[in-house]
């Protein structure tokens, strides 16, 4: 017996409602290429530069990276270690460990090296927002 047969009680082809959790996962942001991956300096989300330019950071829309290559360069870095795909940030121990349990599903850096410009740091501090990147040793 297949899944289709178990749930087919009308005989017709009826579209099934997608659960909210699955819909959220379908919207998860993942890098479209393995080359040129960058990490958001604030949250550690991994995307390609083109994705940051076209979509910005899903967790940090206030960084205004969409269609702004200079801002993307200032707010992302190629210096990160490790990758972790987080599917359910609220329930994942890994998300808690890398401190992205309040963010959207996606692929995150384990650690991020870099530093915001002073102007961006001051803006984030003024908003009461913390960030993950650490200065290089």
PDB file of C-alpha atoms in Angstrom:
ATOM      1  CA  UNK A   1       0.000   0.000   0.000  1.00  0.00           C
ATOM      2  CA  UNK A   2       1.440   3.373  -0.964  1.00  0.00           C
ATOM      3  CA  UNK A   3       1.093   6.765   0.683  1.00  0.00           C
ATOM      4  CA  UNK A   4      -1.161   7.827  -2.205  1.00  0.00           C
ATOM      5  CA  UNK A   5      -3.528   4.899  -1.598  1.00  0.00           C
ATOM      6  CA  UNK A   6      -3.700   5.551   2.171  1.00  0.00           C
ATOM      7  CA  UNK A   7      -4.664   9.179   1.760  1.00  0.00           C
ATOM      8  CA  UNK A   8      -6.816   8.856  -1.344  1.00  0.00           C
ATOM      9  CA  UNK A   9     -10.304   8.847   0.085  1.00  0.00           C
ATOM     10  CA  UNK A  10     -12.111  10.691  -2.707  1.00  0.00           C
ATOM     11  CA  UNK A  11     -10.766   8.914  -5.744  1.00  0.00           C
ATOM     12  CA  UNK A  12     -10.033  12.249  -7.459  1.00  0.00           C
ATOM     13  CA  UNK A  13      -6.799  14.146  -7.592  1.00  0.00           C
ATOM     14  CA  UNK A  14      -6.986  16.638  -4.789  1.00  0.00           C
ATOM     15  CA  UNK A  15      -4.033  18.813  -3.806  1.00  0.00           C
ATOM     16  CA  UNK A  16      -2.888  18.208  -0.290  1.00  0.00           C
ATOM     17  CA  UNK A  17      -2.317  21.125   2.076  1.00  0.00           C
ATOM     18  CA  UNK A  18       1.379  21.512   2.901  1.00  0.00           C
ATOM     19  CA  UNK A  19       2.128  21.711   6.659  1.00  0.00           C
ATOM     20  CA  UNK A  20       3.538  25.065   7.834  1.00  0.00           C
ATOM     21  CA  UNK A  21       6.886  23.523   8.869  1.00  0.00           C
ATOM     22  CA  UNK A  22       7.382  22.026   5.416  1.00  0.00           C
ATOM     23  CA  UNK A  23       6.470  25.328   3.782  1.00  0.00           C
ATOM     24  CA  UNK A  24       9.119  27.085   5.909  1.00  0.00           C
ATOM     25  CA  UNK A  25      11.735  24.512   4.902  1.00  0.00           C
ATOM     26  CA  UNK A  26      10.889  25.035   1.250  1.00  0.00           C
ATOM     27  CA  UNK A  27      11.790  28.698   1.712  1.00  0.00           C
ATOM     28  CA  UNK A  28      15.164  27.885   3.331  1.00  0.00           C
ATOM     29  CA  UNK A  29      18.056  29.710   1.763  1.00  0.00           C
ATOM     30  CA  UNK A  30      20.884  27.510   0.547  1.00  0.00           C
ATOM     31  CA  UNK A  31      23.945  28.426  -1.522  1.00  0.00           C
ATOM     32  CA  UNK A  32      23.361  27.836  -5.236  1.00  0.00           C
ATOM     33  CA  UNK A  33      27.034  27.073  -5.856  1.00  0.00           C
ATOM     34  CA  UNK A  34      29.942  25.658  -3.893  1.00  0.00           C
ATOM     35  CA  UNK A  35      32.241  28.376  -5.228  1.00  0.00           C
ATOM     36  CA  UNK A  36      32.269  31.893  -3.907  1.00  0.00           C
ATOM     37  CA  UNK A  37      30.263  31.199  -0.761  1.00  0.00           C
ATOM     38  CA  UNK A  38      30.200  34.072   1.712  1.00  0.00           C
ATOM     39  CA  UNK A  39      28.862  34.365   5.253  1.00  0.00           C
ATOM     40  CA  UNK A  40      26.759  37.197   6.626  1.00  0.00           C
ATOM     41  CA  UNK A  41      28.917  38.812   9.301  1.00  0.00           C
ATOM     42  CA  UNK A  42      25.944  39.260  11.597  1.00  0.00           C
ATOM     43  CA  UNK A  43      24.152  35.891  11.508  1.00  0.00           C
ATOM     44  CA  UNK A  44      26.518  33.563   9.614  1.00  0.00           C
ATOM     45  CA  UNK A  45      24.032  32.606   6.867  1.00  0.00           C
ATOM     46  CA  UNK A  46      25.885  31.210   3.842  1.00  0.00           C
ATOM     47  CA  UNK A  47      25.041  32.282   0.290  1.00  0.00           C
ATOM     48  CA  UNK A  48      26.869  33.220  -2.861  1.00  0.00           C
ATOM     49  CA  UNK A  49      27.621  36.885  -3.516  1.00  0.00           C
ATOM     50  CA  UNK A  50      24.975  36.903  -6.262  1.00  0.00           C
ATOM     51  CA  UNK A  51      22.372  35.586  -3.817  1.00  0.00           C
ATOM     52  CA  UNK A  52      23.236  38.306  -1.289  1.00  0.00           C
ATOM     53  CA  UNK A  53      23.005  40.904  -4.070  1.00  0.00           C
ATOM     54  CA  UNK A  54      19.651  39.620  -5.340  1.00  0.00           C
ATOM     55  CA  UNK A  55      17.965  38.612  -2.077  1.00  0.00           C
ATOM     56  CA  UNK A  56      19.958  40.167   0.760  1.00  0.00           C
ATOM     57  CA  UNK A  57      20.262  38.289   4.031  1.00  0.00           C
ATOM     58  CA  UNK A  58      17.047  36.561   5.089  1.00  0.00           C
ATOM     59  CA  UNK A  59      17.772  37.194   8.785  1.00  0.00           C
ATOM     60  CA  UNK A  60      19.209  40.703   8.449  1.00  0.00           C
ATOM     61  CA  UNK A  61      17.103  42.811   6.048  1.00  0.00           C
ATOM     62  CA  UNK A  62      18.196  45.961   7.935  1.00  0.00           C
ATOM     63  CA  UNK A  63      21.712  45.526   6.488  1.00  0.00           C
ATOM     64  CA  UNK A  64      20.307  46.673   3.098  1.00  0.00           C
ATOM     65  CA  UNK A  65      22.412  44.402   0.887  1.00  0.00           C
ATOM     66  CA  UNK A  66      19.915  43.994  -1.992  1.00  0.00           C
ATOM     67  CA  UNK A  67      21.325  45.531  -5.206  1.00  0.00           C
ATOM     68  CA  UNK A  68      24.208  47.103  -3.281  1.00  0.00           C
ATOM     69  CA  UNK A  69      27.517  45.371  -4.070  1.00  0.00           C
ATOM     70  CA  UNK A  70      29.536  47.650  -1.785  1.00  0.00           C
ATOM     71  CA  UNK A  71      27.252  46.942   1.159  1.00  0.00           C
ATOM     72  CA  UNK A  72      27.390  43.186   0.412  1.00  0.00           C
ATOM     73  CA  UNK A  73      31.172  43.379   0.532  1.00  0.00           C
ATOM     74  CA  UNK A  74      31.059  45.180   3.889  1.00  0.00           C
ATOM     75  CA  UNK A  75      28.474  42.893   5.496  1.00  0.00           C
ATOM     76  CA  UNK A  76      29.694  39.490   4.282  1.00  0.00           C
ATOM     77  CA  UNK A  77      32.984  37.652   4.436  1.00  0.00           C
ATOM     78  CA  UNK A  78      34.655  34.701   2.730  1.00  0.00           C
ATOM     79  CA  UNK A  79      36.497  33.900   5.979  1.00  0.00           C
ATOM     80  CA  UNK A  80      34.430  31.348   7.865  1.00  0.00           C
ATOM     81  CA  UNK A  81      34.919  27.847   9.213  1.00  0.00           C
ATOM     82  CA  UNK A  82      32.583  24.901   8.752  1.00  0.00           C
ATOM     83  CA  UNK A  83      29.030  24.663   7.529  1.00  0.00           C
ATOM     84  CA  UNK A  84      25.889  23.437   9.236  1.00  0.00           C
ATOM     85  CA  UNK A  85      22.514  22.962   7.552  1.00  0.00           C
ATOM     86  CA  UNK A  86      19.806  23.953  10.024  1.00  0.00           C
ATOM     87  CA  UNK A  87      16.339  22.691   9.185  1.00  0.00           C
ATOM     88  CA  UNK A  88      14.457  23.458  12.397  1.00  0.00           C
ATOM     89  CA  UNK A  89      16.356  26.174  14.260  1.00  0.00           C
ATOM     90  CA  UNK A  90      14.020  26.218  17.287  1.00  0.00           C
ATOM     91  CA  UNK A  91      14.496  22.499  17.992  1.00  0.00           C
ATOM     92  CA  UNK A  92      18.065  21.905  16.803  1.00  0.00           C
ATOM     93  CA  UNK A  93      20.840  21.491  19.364  1.00  0.00           C
ATOM     94  CA  UNK A  94      23.328  22.390  16.607  1.00  0.00           C
ATOM     95  CA  UNK A  95      21.482  25.682  15.998  1.00  0.00           C
ATOM     96  CA  UNK A  96      21.693  26.461  19.713  1.00  0.00           C
ATOM     97  CA  UNK A  97      25.394  25.553  19.741  1.00  0.00           C
ATOM     98  CA  UNK A  98      26.257  27.938  16.882  1.00  0.00           C
ATOM     99  CA  UNK A  99      23.760  30.516  18.184  1.00  0.00           C
ATOM    100  CA  UNK A 100      21.414  30.636  15.210  1.00  0.00           C
ATOM    101  CA  UNK A 101      18.361  29.139  16.908  1.00  0.00           C
ATOM    102  CA  UNK A 102      16.364  32.352  16.399  1.00  0.00           C
ATOM    103  CA  UNK A 103      17.063  32.528  12.674  1.00  0.00           C
ATOM    104  CA  UNK A 104      15.417  31.023   9.592  1.00  0.00           C
ATOM    105  CA  UNK A 105      16.269  27.563   8.218  1.00  0.00           C
ATOM    106  CA  UNK A 106      19.357  27.562   6.004  1.00  0.00           C
ATOM    107  CA  UNK A 107      23.065  26.778   5.862  1.00  0.00           C
ATOM    108  CA  UNK A 108      25.184  28.553   8.476  1.00  0.00           C
ATOM    109  CA  UNK A 109      28.894  28.980   9.175  1.00  0.00           C
ATOM    110  CA  UNK A 110      30.188  27.406  12.378  1.00  0.00           C
ATOM    111  CA  UNK A 111      32.374  30.466  13.022  1.00  0.00           C
ATOM    112  CA  UNK A 112      32.772  33.743  11.150  1.00  0.00           C
ATOM    113  CA  UNK A 113      35.953  35.833  11.008  1.00  0.00           C
ATOM    114  CA  UNK A 114      35.786  39.481  10.074  1.00  0.00           C
ATOM    115  CA  UNK A 115      34.770  42.842  11.363  1.00  0.00           C
ATOM    116  CA  UNK A 116      32.101  45.350  10.418  1.00  0.00           C
ATOM    117  CA  UNK A 117      33.053  48.913   9.590  1.00  0.00           C
ATOM    118  CA  UNK A 118      32.725  51.188  12.610  1.00  0.00           C
ATOM    119  CA  UNK A 119      29.648  52.889  11.108  1.00  0.00           C
ATOM    120  CA  UNK A 120      27.794  49.570  10.726  1.00  0.00           C
ATOM    121  CA  UNK A 121      28.845  48.427  14.220  1.00  0.00           C
ATOM    122  CA  UNK A 122      27.522  51.666  15.719  1.00  0.00           C
ATOM    123  CA  UNK A 123      24.208  51.255  13.877  1.00  0.00           C
ATOM    124  CA  UNK A 124      23.831  47.677  15.140  1.00  0.00           C
ATOM    125  CA  UNK A 125      24.767  48.696  18.689  1.00  0.00           C
ATOM    126  CA  UNK A 126      22.232  51.539  18.539  1.00  0.00           C
ATOM    127  CA  UNK A 127      19.548  49.007  17.518  1.00  0.00           C
ATOM    128  CA  UNK A 128      20.632  46.589  20.272  1.00  0.00           C
ATOM    129  CA  UNK A 129      21.599  43.936  17.728  1.00  0.00           C
ATOM    130  CA  UNK A 130      24.477  41.509  18.317  1.00  0.00           C
ATOM    131  CA  UNK A 131      26.625  39.910  15.623  1.00  0.00           C
ATOM    132  CA  UNK A 132      28.644  36.720  15.246  1.00  0.00           C
ATOM    133  CA  UNK A 133      31.813  37.751  13.430  1.00  0.00           C
ATOM    134  CA  UNK A 134      35.028  37.992  15.387  1.00  0.00           C
ATOM    135  CA  UNK A 135      38.135  39.958  14.420  1.00  0.00           C
ATOM    136  CA  UNK A 136      41.017  37.937  12.997  1.00  0.00           C
ATOM    137  CA  UNK A 137      43.664  37.090  15.604  1.00  0.00           C
TER     138      UNK A 137
END
